[in-house]
């Protein structure tokens, strides 16, 4: 792990104390009197100045009877004011768009142009107001409505740190200083031949930057900031253990120095592949780092749509030599002895966990084991497929209306195993293949049809995410359960298996894949973000599947398929045109899916962008897709508004991360994934974009579905220059 503390970005660690020393006043609304034109019982006016910013402490006007709501604050004593921060909205619903801030000075109300706010899309909006000897100020709603004001803070200085004097705003991680050139980049590092970009969110165009050795010395590369982005892709040093930093200097801001990072030819394999495998070792149900089975699947909190088996197969195929060189950690015989011991303590209280211990014990008793020298990836494939052979009917514990059954996507996962058998058979017994093959062919009928829940007609509006917990129930498509085209590649794999087995029905699987792809060409509109980023971590089941068909069966590709993939690429590139190179959710106010943890979408996107780059002809579009693919990976490891990497406990499995995610999932509940190495937990939501690092955090959790998506993206990134995934 890097140890160069002097390179950490400048954070305001005690925002309130530092601001008070600098300006002497802090939040002038503290202790102020307040009244309103109306208020609801659950949202009294006093909540707007109680120093607490939260959904549970808001002023809510009675919009039914009050057509011109206002809130008036009387300061404890006259004061000169320069800034008013207005915190508005509810959960991830829209913020207060239109409002006026008037001040009472010299015996009369004064409203300046700066005080007229229209079209606001920020949950924390700073209004600059230059007024002297103010005793009162008023927030008015010219368009009416409930207001939903979480808090109002008043400051005597325009550069007062955001969140000063407001609880729950100075969140874990602390405020970020605005008087320094902040530098957000991948804290771990960069692959030598790939794009190397960073974001300097406060630095104006033309500001110079350099890259130098972290240990000091003269510049090794020089450039300038453009659109808050620095690009040093042309800096390609020879492989070494040296670390580098970016320095940005100039203008009115203090000099900024980045986190140290590596640049190496195979950095992704060296720093990310082993943690990705470690995560899937540790998160196994029953035998992993916690003796439980939340959800009742092979991996804790796994689901029929987690795509873990496809991820493992793709990982194995991506670089068999690399996988074979990894240390052997799974000891099948030792795990068997431990689980079969009558004194084995199993926690059966989780949803879906009842019966999982019996399944695990049957697994060790009924199946021939993998060879002892099999790579851990292969042993994980044996574990996952074996568990499903014994327990094919599952249910998603997050309120999935589909209920318990043998889901088509469960069977589709096992199809990857039998397709890859020519590679796997050197370590796995023939009897295992025979059982997997039987499961697939006997339960394949639903996968020949188009999954009805992939139809946009079944999609919910984003407002559904503000109902209840926002994480369970019928949330199609936002939960990621039914990605369009999820059956395309599985059908292509079954086509190849059927040919290998000399079955007469081999053609029907290819025909089904073609029909499903044609349906996507005809039906999906990529301009609707629910068909793209709205699929969350499961988007890799759509675009890469279409590309797989186009590349490997070009004579059967439906009309318009290549053009459809290019259209997706153009939409993605358009939505990624910002200072973060971040493919956002829509072009309105949502950078991410409202309310939900977005990290799964981030780590899934590289697979989509790399695959799409293989299908487009325009060299500039190809290059930009790779830039975006790398940028999303960078976002997961530090190039984001919070200037933090996604793992909340980076010391478990990762190297080179200075600051992990500042918040973590509640310990010792649900799937206990905080106990796993290589867990990827959280990322900024819309509340922190474009640069509001003190914004509210989303629910952090290192879901196994995210781990699978990351494996798949790592496999695609590894093949980015090859133009296709490795075949058999």
XYZ file of C-alpha atoms in Angstrom:
728
model
C 0.000 0.000 0.000
C 1.216 3.506 -0.726
C 2.508 5.243 2.384
C 3.183 8.748 1.144
C 0.880 10.704 3.455
C 2.283 13.990 2.180
C 0.571 13.380 -1.143
C -2.962 13.106 0.227
C -5.364 15.716 -1.176
C -6.161 18.652 1.075
C -9.208 17.874 3.150
C -10.769 20.223 5.685
C -10.721 17.898 8.659
C -12.479 20.227 11.076
C -14.665 22.382 8.861
C -16.542 24.111 11.662
C -13.490 24.889 13.754
C -11.382 26.124 10.862
C -14.179 28.256 9.461
C -14.909 29.794 12.819
C -11.263 30.759 13.201
C -11.148 32.177 9.691
C -14.407 34.068 9.698
C -15.417 34.148 13.326
C -19.128 33.547 12.861
C -19.988 30.114 11.459
C -23.631 29.430 10.634
C -25.551 32.599 11.513
C -28.865 30.740 11.357
C -27.949 28.816 14.502
C -30.328 29.912 17.248
C -32.392 32.063 14.892
C -36.138 32.484 15.260
C -38.240 31.149 12.407
C -41.812 31.334 11.164
C -43.587 30.212 8.014
C -46.730 30.896 6.041
C -47.755 27.290 6.750
C -46.321 24.028 7.954
C -47.299 20.386 8.127
C -47.291 18.518 11.413
C -44.460 16.279 10.262
C -42.473 19.248 8.927
C -42.556 22.286 11.245
C -40.737 25.476 10.293
C -38.234 25.120 13.141
C -36.688 22.130 11.355
C -35.219 24.441 8.721
C -32.779 25.999 11.213
C -32.191 23.186 13.698
C -28.700 22.561 12.379
C -29.627 19.097 11.116
C -29.852 18.285 7.405
C -31.920 15.162 6.861
C -35.153 13.824 5.397
C -36.453 13.439 8.945
C -35.902 17.118 9.791
C -37.495 19.292 7.112
C -39.837 22.218 6.781
C -42.804 21.177 4.653
C -45.356 23.789 3.627
C -49.038 22.881 3.459
C -49.192 23.094 -0.326
C -52.904 22.242 -0.471
C -53.949 25.456 1.278
C -50.895 27.674 0.905
C -50.391 28.902 -2.650
C -47.500 31.269 -1.850
C -45.379 29.554 0.793
C -42.566 31.372 2.558
C -40.193 30.802 5.440
C -38.775 33.713 7.443
C -35.642 33.597 9.598
C -34.865 36.283 12.196
C -31.197 36.343 13.147
C -30.120 36.543 16.772
C -28.452 39.884 16.006
C -27.866 42.037 12.912
C -25.103 40.686 10.704
C -23.398 41.139 7.362
C -24.140 38.082 5.213
C -22.538 36.788 2.031
C -23.947 33.313 1.403
C -27.082 31.286 2.058
C -27.049 27.501 1.614
C -30.434 25.925 0.890
C -30.761 22.150 1.399
C -33.841 20.805 -0.336
C -35.487 17.687 -1.733
C -36.563 14.338 -0.354
C -34.610 11.119 -0.681
C -33.418 11.260 -4.280
C -36.455 13.054 -5.643
C -36.149 16.427 -7.323
C -34.731 19.357 -5.415
C -36.486 22.696 -5.013
C -36.262 24.158 -8.509
C -37.465 27.747 -8.018
C -37.107 29.946 -4.955
C -36.273 33.505 -3.919
C -34.002 34.647 -1.097
C -34.852 38.137 0.164
C -33.080 39.984 2.988
C -34.377 42.636 5.394
C -31.858 45.430 5.476
C -32.264 49.032 6.440
C -35.947 48.558 7.184
C -37.073 46.951 3.927
C -37.057 43.693 1.950
C -34.455 43.436 -0.782
C -34.386 40.816 -3.554
C -31.458 40.863 -5.962
C -31.007 38.938 -9.194
C -28.668 36.564 -7.371
C -31.452 35.783 -4.930
C -33.802 34.630 -7.705
C -33.012 30.943 -8.227
C -34.660 29.171 -11.141
C -34.205 25.656 -12.479
C -32.117 24.492 -9.524
C -31.028 20.840 -9.684
C -28.744 20.761 -6.647
C -29.729 19.394 -3.270
C -27.419 21.972 -1.688
C -27.618 25.317 -3.487
C -25.380 28.182 -2.390
C -26.867 31.624 -3.042
C -24.384 34.495 -2.883
C -25.976 37.477 -1.172
C -23.996 40.582 -0.315
C -25.940 42.471 2.335
C -25.041 44.474 5.442
C -26.758 44.817 8.785
C -29.300 42.087 8.012
C -31.831 41.141 10.685
C -34.154 38.854 8.696
C -34.195 36.842 5.509
C -37.015 35.094 3.712
C -37.218 32.105 1.372
C -40.253 32.287 -0.929
C -41.630 29.718 -3.366
C -42.890 31.610 -6.440
C -44.267 28.418 -7.989
C -45.850 27.129 -4.793
C -45.360 23.579 -3.585
C -44.358 21.921 -0.306
C -40.827 23.333 -0.243
C -39.189 20.335 1.452
C -36.403 22.400 2.998
C -33.989 20.216 4.917
C -31.956 23.123 6.268
C -30.962 26.736 5.671
C -27.488 27.926 6.657
C -26.392 31.568 6.592
C -22.767 32.709 6.425
C -20.849 35.937 6.634
C -18.238 34.804 4.128
C -18.851 33.564 0.593
C -16.124 30.928 0.874
C -17.317 29.440 4.166
C -16.861 25.658 4.016
C -20.019 23.849 2.943
C -21.684 22.193 5.902
C -20.276 24.512 8.551
C -22.619 24.424 11.525
C -24.866 21.815 9.943
C -24.901 18.288 11.301
C -25.021 15.317 8.918
C -23.414 17.371 6.162
C -19.831 17.077 7.317
C -20.033 13.366 6.663
C -17.413 10.650 6.990
C -14.383 11.655 5.001
C -14.739 15.311 5.938
C -15.208 18.394 3.765
C -12.848 18.933 0.854
C -10.915 22.184 0.632
C -11.805 24.459 -2.268
C -8.651 26.605 -2.125
C -6.321 23.979 -3.565
C -5.962 22.236 -6.927
C -7.754 18.979 -6.122
C -6.703 15.978 -8.213
C -8.927 12.922 -8.595
C -7.404 9.850 -10.225
C -7.091 6.115 -9.921
C -5.198 5.751 -6.649
C -3.774 2.395 -7.689
C -2.489 3.321 -11.117
C -2.659 2.964 -14.863
C -1.924 0.468 -17.586
C 0.977 1.721 -19.711
C -0.706 1.566 -23.125
C -4.130 2.751 -21.967
C -5.608 6.215 -21.427
C -4.291 7.988 -18.329
C -6.588 10.814 -17.335
C -7.456 12.656 -14.144
C -9.974 15.250 -13.061
C -9.016 18.596 -11.540
C -12.515 19.833 -10.629
C -11.430 23.284 -9.420
C -8.649 24.062 -11.906
C -9.334 26.430 -14.827
C -8.423 25.685 -18.417
C -4.776 26.214 -19.198
C -3.520 25.397 -15.713
C -0.232 23.501 -16.117
C 0.422 20.087 -14.630
C 3.374 17.750 -14.490
C 3.972 14.077 -13.801
C 7.043 13.276 -11.743
C 8.414 10.478 -9.603
C 6.712 10.298 -6.222
C 10.134 10.452 -4.619
C 10.804 13.839 -6.232
C 12.813 15.064 -9.169
C 12.216 16.887 -12.416
C 9.063 16.629 -14.543
C 8.739 13.494 -16.648
C 5.654 14.757 -18.503
C 3.993 18.155 -18.836
C 0.516 19.180 -19.906
C -2.336 21.602 -19.268
C -5.819 21.211 -17.855
C -8.658 21.344 -20.370
C -12.273 21.086 -19.274
C -11.090 20.133 -15.754
C -9.274 17.110 -17.221
C -5.583 16.349 -17.423
C -4.375 13.739 -19.899
C -0.955 12.091 -19.727
C -1.749 9.059 -21.880
C 1.427 9.634 -23.896
C 3.576 9.106 -20.802
C 4.657 5.472 -21.102
C 7.556 4.712 -18.788
C 9.256 1.331 -18.687
C 7.967 -1.076 -16.056
C 9.466 -0.560 -12.605
C 8.422 -0.361 -8.975
C 8.523 3.433 -9.165
C 5.497 5.441 -8.150
C 4.441 8.690 -9.751
C 2.399 11.745 -8.822
C 0.641 14.524 -10.692
C 1.254 18.119 -9.616
C -1.026 21.002 -10.582
C 0.128 24.576 -9.951
C -0.933 28.064 -10.897
C -3.593 30.705 -10.434
C -5.166 31.590 -7.114
C -5.374 28.022 -5.794
C -2.713 26.365 -3.689
C -0.543 23.760 -5.380
C -2.059 20.289 -5.583
C -0.290 16.931 -5.520
C -2.080 13.700 -6.347
C -2.001 10.359 -4.642
C 0.969 8.238 -5.747
C 0.262 5.641 -8.419
C 1.941 2.983 -10.517
C 2.172 2.753 -14.304
C 2.800 -0.778 -15.533
C 2.174 -2.884 -18.633
C -0.086 -5.375 -16.844
C -1.233 -3.314 -13.886
C -4.823 -4.589 -14.020
C -3.705 -8.200 -13.685
C -1.078 -7.387 -11.080
C -3.327 -5.344 -8.797
C -6.931 -6.344 -9.449
C -7.199 -9.948 -10.608
C -6.229 -11.627 -7.341
C -8.566 -9.477 -5.188
C -11.395 -10.274 -7.611
C -10.829 -14.008 -7.109
C -10.304 -13.593 -3.358
C -13.712 -11.943 -3.076
C -15.474 -14.895 -4.666
C -13.534 -17.301 -2.455
C -14.468 -15.456 0.728
C -18.120 -14.772 -0.148
C -19.075 -18.424 -0.671
C -22.093 -19.511 1.313
C -21.439 -21.779 4.307
C -17.723 -22.340 3.636
C -16.564 -18.754 3.093
C -15.656 -16.178 5.714
C -19.026 -16.522 7.449
C -20.978 -19.764 8.010
C -24.218 -18.461 6.530
C -26.062 -18.387 3.206
C -28.122 -15.221 2.852
C -30.439 -15.867 -0.103
C -29.709 -19.591 -0.313
C -27.426 -19.447 -3.378
C -23.803 -20.603 -3.780
C -22.565 -17.133 -2.806
C -23.886 -15.077 0.093
C -26.573 -12.690 -1.140
C -26.223 -14.229 -4.580
C -29.138 -14.420 -6.976
C -30.126 -16.164 -10.171
C -28.989 -13.056 -12.063
C -25.622 -12.574 -10.334
C -23.683 -13.991 -13.352
C -20.932 -15.356 -11.114
C -20.444 -18.576 -13.082
C -20.153 -16.702 -16.414
C -17.711 -14.321 -14.740
C -15.528 -17.171 -13.516
C -15.563 -18.914 -16.896
C -14.650 -15.680 -18.704
C -11.888 -15.047 -16.189
C -10.476 -18.532 -16.758
C -10.634 -18.105 -20.525
C -9.135 -14.603 -20.454
C -5.665 -15.753 -19.401
C -5.418 -19.412 -18.342
C -1.712 -19.103 -17.561
C -2.314 -16.185 -15.210
C -5.128 -18.012 -13.449
C -2.998 -21.147 -13.150
C -0.187 -19.143 -11.555
C -2.410 -17.813 -8.763
C -1.884 -19.307 -5.296
C -4.108 -22.248 -4.364
C -6.260 -21.244 -1.397
C -9.272 -23.555 -1.637
C -8.647 -26.921 -0.007
C -11.602 -29.095 -1.009
C -10.825 -31.884 1.446
C -10.291 -29.485 4.362
C -13.569 -27.695 3.608
C -15.330 -31.041 3.391
C -14.001 -32.137 6.760
C -14.986 -28.832 8.348
C -18.534 -28.765 6.970
C -19.285 -32.413 7.680
C -18.125 -32.101 11.285
C -21.262 -32.416 13.489
C -19.960 -29.524 15.603
C -19.824 -27.127 12.620
C -21.645 -23.969 13.703
C -23.932 -22.673 10.968
C -26.029 -19.501 11.115
C -29.416 -20.404 9.630
C -31.288 -17.215 10.500
C -30.827 -15.345 7.225
C -33.559 -15.243 4.554
C -33.128 -18.271 2.319
C -30.417 -19.684 4.533
C -32.411 -22.563 5.939
C -31.319 -25.777 4.271
C -28.105 -24.376 2.789
C -25.934 -26.331 5.202
C -27.567 -29.566 4.056
C -26.931 -28.584 0.438
C -23.277 -27.858 1.187
C -22.891 -31.195 2.942
C -24.501 -33.011 0.024
C -22.138 -31.190 -2.320
C -19.129 -32.675 -0.542
C -20.725 -36.113 -0.281
C -22.291 -36.545 -3.740
C -19.800 -34.977 -6.148
C -16.396 -36.143 -7.177
C -13.984 -33.356 -6.215
C -11.943 -31.180 -8.553
C -8.329 -32.186 -8.872
C -6.305 -30.904 -5.938
C -4.089 -28.782 -8.202
C -7.016 -27.130 -10.003
C -6.871 -23.318 -9.964
C -9.152 -21.661 -7.434
C -11.224 -20.213 -10.290
C -11.973 -23.753 -11.483
C -12.778 -24.917 -7.952
C -15.175 -21.992 -7.619
C -16.872 -23.015 -10.879
C -17.285 -26.537 -9.487
C -18.686 -25.141 -6.220
C -21.200 -22.800 -7.854
C -22.505 -25.190 -10.486
C -22.568 -28.063 -7.993
C -24.618 -26.046 -5.529
C -27.150 -25.213 -8.259
C -27.339 -28.841 -9.359
C -28.519 -29.689 -5.856
C -30.629 -26.560 -5.396
C -31.698 -25.157 -8.787
C -34.867 -23.443 -7.528
C -34.052 -20.163 -5.775
C -35.625 -16.827 -4.938
C -34.178 -13.340 -4.746
C -34.635 -12.321 -1.077
C -35.123 -8.649 -1.993
C -38.827 -8.994 -2.694
C -38.621 -10.300 -6.253
C -42.188 -10.907 -7.513
C -40.894 -13.832 -9.614
C -40.665 -15.949 -6.473
C -38.974 -19.317 -6.040
C -38.448 -21.404 -9.155
C -35.750 -22.679 -11.488
C -35.016 -19.337 -13.099
C -33.867 -19.345 -16.692
C -30.830 -17.262 -15.760
C -29.692 -19.884 -13.247
C -29.663 -22.503 -15.990
C -27.977 -20.039 -18.344
C -25.144 -19.645 -15.853
C -24.484 -23.390 -15.907
C -24.410 -23.291 -19.730
C -21.092 -21.457 -19.525
C -19.657 -24.426 -17.629
C -20.577 -27.049 -20.203
C -19.502 -24.782 -23.068
C -16.055 -24.343 -21.497
C -15.703 -28.067 -20.785
C -12.820 -28.601 -23.240
C -10.805 -26.257 -20.993
C -12.229 -27.373 -17.637
C -12.162 -31.135 -18.120
C -8.494 -31.429 -17.201
C -9.489 -30.600 -13.608
C -13.145 -31.620 -13.260
C -14.734 -35.098 -13.448
C -16.822 -36.225 -16.423
C -19.700 -37.084 -14.091
C -19.926 -33.421 -13.164
C -20.196 -32.389 -16.807
C -22.913 -34.954 -17.412
C -25.050 -33.608 -14.575
C -24.558 -29.990 -15.673
C -25.459 -30.903 -19.248
C -28.634 -32.661 -18.118
C -29.727 -29.660 -16.031
C -29.306 -27.336 -18.999
C -31.002 -29.371 -21.716
C -33.909 -30.393 -19.477
C -34.644 -26.834 -18.308
C -33.776 -24.734 -21.352
C -37.210 -24.032 -22.811
C -37.748 -20.598 -21.129
C -34.418 -19.375 -22.504
C -35.587 -19.993 -26.064
C -38.188 -17.283 -25.575
C -37.680 -13.591 -24.918
C -37.860 -12.868 -21.185
C -41.081 -10.813 -20.877
C -39.576 -8.663 -18.120
C -36.930 -7.355 -20.519
C -39.679 -5.453 -22.331
C -39.558 -1.687 -21.607
C -43.338 -1.804 -21.314
C -42.770 -3.464 -17.928
C -40.305 -0.825 -16.706
C -41.168 1.335 -13.729
C -40.555 5.094 -13.602
C -37.610 6.212 -11.500
C -40.046 7.562 -8.902
C -40.579 3.965 -7.736
C -37.137 4.145 -6.146
C -38.408 6.633 -3.586
C -41.039 4.232 -2.322
C -40.239 2.079 0.684
C -36.597 1.134 1.050
C -35.880 1.719 -2.631
C -33.889 -1.507 -2.728
C -36.458 -4.298 -2.924
C -39.716 -5.321 -4.536
C -40.716 -4.874 -8.151
C -38.075 -2.395 -9.280
C -37.784 -3.461 -12.905
C -35.333 -2.620 -14.414
C -33.357 -0.865 -11.691
C -32.556 -3.938 -9.614
C -30.812 -5.477 -12.627
C -32.802 -8.710 -12.610
C -33.766 -8.962 -16.283
C -31.197 -7.389 -18.591
C -32.352 -7.372 -22.226
C -30.660 -10.098 -24.228
C -29.441 -12.061 -21.230
C -30.257 -15.326 -23.053
C -28.424 -14.497 -26.299
C -24.946 -15.761 -25.446
C -26.248 -18.698 -23.384
C -28.206 -19.802 -26.460
C -25.090 -19.453 -28.594
C -23.165 -21.544 -26.089
C -25.862 -24.212 -26.097
C -25.713 -24.193 -29.897
C -22.007 -25.009 -29.728
C -22.508 -27.651 -27.035
C -25.315 -29.271 -29.026
C -23.085 -29.409 -32.108
C -20.286 -30.906 -30.051
C -22.715 -33.495 -28.684
C -24.015 -34.131 -32.235
C -27.568 -33.296 -31.235
C -30.152 -32.800 -33.951
C -31.607 -29.693 -32.274
C -28.448 -27.541 -32.333
C -29.989 -25.046 -34.741
C -32.831 -23.981 -32.476
C -30.479 -22.367 -29.976
C -28.804 -20.224 -32.607
C -32.206 -19.340 -34.054
C -33.409 -18.230 -30.606
C -30.369 -16.010 -30.089
C -30.927 -14.338 -33.459
C -34.606 -13.702 -32.723
C -33.771 -12.214 -29.322
C -31.159 -9.913 -30.834
C -33.592 -8.832 -33.561
C -36.122 -7.970 -30.859
C -33.580 -5.667 -29.198
C -32.794 -3.985 -32.519
C -36.476 -3.318 -33.082
C -37.673 -2.574 -29.554
C -35.087 -0.881 -27.356
C -34.469 2.854 -27.420
C -31.022 3.616 -25.987
C -32.145 7.178 -25.317
C -34.256 5.741 -22.506
C -31.652 5.346 -19.741
C -33.616 2.475 -18.256
C -32.353 0.340 -21.162
C -28.709 1.206 -20.442
C -27.360 2.432 -17.097
C -30.779 1.718 -15.620
C -29.933 -1.993 -15.845
C -27.397 -1.327 -13.091
C -24.640 -3.966 -12.806
C -26.376 -6.244 -15.337
C -25.847 -4.095 -18.428
C -22.976 -6.399 -19.385
C -25.636 -8.966 -20.313
C -26.878 -6.779 -23.183
C -24.229 -5.035 -25.291
C -21.489 -7.689 -24.950
C -24.048 -10.362 -25.857
C -25.032 -8.488 -29.001
C -21.380 -8.074 -29.945
C -20.705 -11.782 -29.310
C -23.383 -12.679 -31.848
C -22.161 -10.111 -34.368
C -18.508 -11.122 -34.134
C -18.883 -14.902 -34.014
C -21.953 -15.425 -36.223
C -21.819 -12.495 -38.669
C -23.805 -14.351 -41.318
C -26.709 -14.797 -38.891
C -26.654 -11.349 -37.315
C -30.065 -9.681 -37.741
C -30.369 -6.626 -39.937
C -29.406 -3.437 -38.138
C -27.469 -5.125 -35.321
C -24.162 -3.392 -36.043
C -25.930 -0.043 -36.328
C -27.791 -0.689 -33.070
C -24.524 -1.280 -31.232
C -23.064 1.887 -32.738
C -26.110 3.844 -31.570
C -25.534 2.581 -28.039
C -21.903 3.682 -28.285
C -22.876 7.155 -29.455
C -25.349 7.596 -26.598
C -22.772 6.380 -24.069
C -20.118 8.724 -25.427
C -22.523 11.655 -25.337
C -23.450 10.949 -21.716
C -19.781 10.604 -20.837
C -18.886 14.075 -22.080
C -18.094 15.695 -18.734
C -15.182 16.461 -16.446
C -15.214 12.918 -15.032
C -15.505 11.013 -18.328
C -18.382 9.465 -16.402
C -21.218 7.818 -18.326
C -24.101 9.402 -16.460
C -27.666 8.102 -16.172
C -29.473 10.786 -18.158
C -29.029 14.268 -19.548
C -31.376 15.850 -17.039
C -30.524 15.859 -13.335
C -29.456 12.271 -12.701
C -25.811 11.345 -12.867
C -26.620 7.935 -11.383
C -29.700 5.791 -10.844
C -31.671 7.630 -8.149
C -31.119 6.463 -4.595
C -29.340 3.174 -5.388
C -25.680 2.271 -4.978
C -24.170 2.908 -8.421
C -20.878 1.044 -8.105
C -22.243 -2.026 -9.909
C -23.028 0.051 -12.975
C -19.556 1.579 -12.875
C -17.702 -1.736 -12.779
C -20.020 -3.312 -15.367
C -19.566 -0.561 -17.947
C -15.999 -1.395 -19.084
C -17.191 -4.734 -20.478
C -19.917 -2.937 -22.429
C -17.663 -0.215 -23.808
C -14.839 -2.567 -24.792
C -17.253 -4.947 -26.515
C -18.940 -2.087 -28.380
C -15.543 -0.820 -29.548
C -15.083 -4.095 -31.426
C -18.246 -3.454 -33.430
C -17.737 0.164 -34.505
C -15.555 1.308 -37.387
C -14.872 4.952 -36.513
C -11.359 5.086 -34.961
C -12.238 8.151 -32.871
C -15.310 6.427 -31.461
C -13.252 3.324 -30.695
C -10.691 5.417 -28.812
C -13.340 7.272 -26.870
C -15.048 4.031 -25.835
C -11.758 2.768 -24.406
C -11.275 6.091 -22.619
C -14.706 5.733 -21.037
C -14.096 2.080 -20.159
C -10.900 2.963 -18.319
C -12.509 6.047 -16.770
C -15.258 3.990 -15.128
C -12.632 1.653 -13.674
C -10.755 4.744 -12.514
C -13.969 6.060 -10.945
C -14.172 2.941 -8.800
C -10.676 3.578 -7.479
C -10.566 7.297 -6.840
C -11.467 9.393 -9.872
C -14.760 10.623 -8.475
C -16.101 13.644 -6.564
C -15.495 12.008 -3.178
C -11.815 11.431 -4.092
C -12.120 7.962 -2.565
C -11.858 4.399 -3.827
C -14.913 2.146 -3.721
C -13.645 -0.514 -1.268
C -14.661 0.515 2.257
C -11.988 -1.768 3.723
C -9.204 -1.582 1.131
C -6.723 -3.193 3.484
C -8.607 -6.438 2.830
C -7.072 -7.547 -0.435
C -6.109 -4.343 -2.218
C -2.792 -2.534 -2.532
C -2.165 1.063 -3.475
C -5.365 2.608 -2.090
C -4.881 5.686 0.115
C -8.536 6.328 0.956
C -11.235 3.731 0.816
C -14.935 4.489 0.814
C -15.640 6.550 3.975
C -18.801 4.652 4.934
C -19.466 0.941 5.072
C -22.335 -1.486 5.345
C -23.568 -2.230 8.850
C -21.358 -4.934 10.265
C -22.459 -8.491 10.935
C -25.841 -8.451 9.212
C -27.166 -9.667 5.884
C -24.392 -11.380 3.893
C -21.436 -10.227 6.048
C -19.562 -9.235 2.923
C -17.455 -6.813 4.940
C -15.492 -9.908 5.978
C -14.399 -10.562 2.394
C -11.198 -9.528 0.704
C -11.592 -7.585 -2.514
C -15.054 -6.213 -1.713
C -16.147 -3.192 -3.776
C -18.638 -1.277 -1.668
C -19.764 2.175 -2.759
C -19.472 5.144 -5.080
C -20.872 8.662 -5.375
C -24.480 9.203 -6.312
C -25.957 12.220 -8.034
C -25.777 14.033 -4.693
C -21.986 14.395 -5.094
C -21.816 15.342 -8.783
C -20.427 17.271 -10.520
C -18.274 18.253 -7.521
C -20.100 18.189 -4.208
C -17.968 15.783 -2.179
C -19.866 16.603 1.001
C -23.099 15.290 -0.529
C -25.094 12.444 0.948
C -23.791 8.900 0.676
C -25.747 6.080 -0.888
C -26.223 2.655 0.681
C -22.790 0.939 0.579
C -22.540 -2.807 0.188
C -20.051 -5.095 -1.535
C -22.693 -7.179 -3.288
C -21.492 -10.367 -5.006
C -23.238 -9.211 -8.187
C -20.768 -6.315 -8.270
C -17.868 -8.716 -7.852
C -19.068 -10.765 -10.814
C -19.505 -7.670 -12.983
C -15.992 -6.543 -12.120
C -14.566 -9.947 -13.120
C -16.368 -9.757 -16.449
C -15.070 -6.246 -17.092
C -11.540 -7.322 -16.190
C -11.825 -10.128 -18.747
C -13.024 -7.740 -21.464
C -10.399 -5.126 -20.613
C -7.751 -7.819 -20.910
C -8.958 -8.533 -24.458
C -9.466 -4.883 -25.409
C -6.815 -4.946 -28.133
C -7.760 -8.397 -29.460
C -11.121 -7.461 -30.937
C -12.915 -10.437 -29.386
C -12.925 -12.623 -26.295
C -10.744 -15.737 -26.368
C -12.607 -18.756 -27.720
C -12.241 -22.457 -27.124
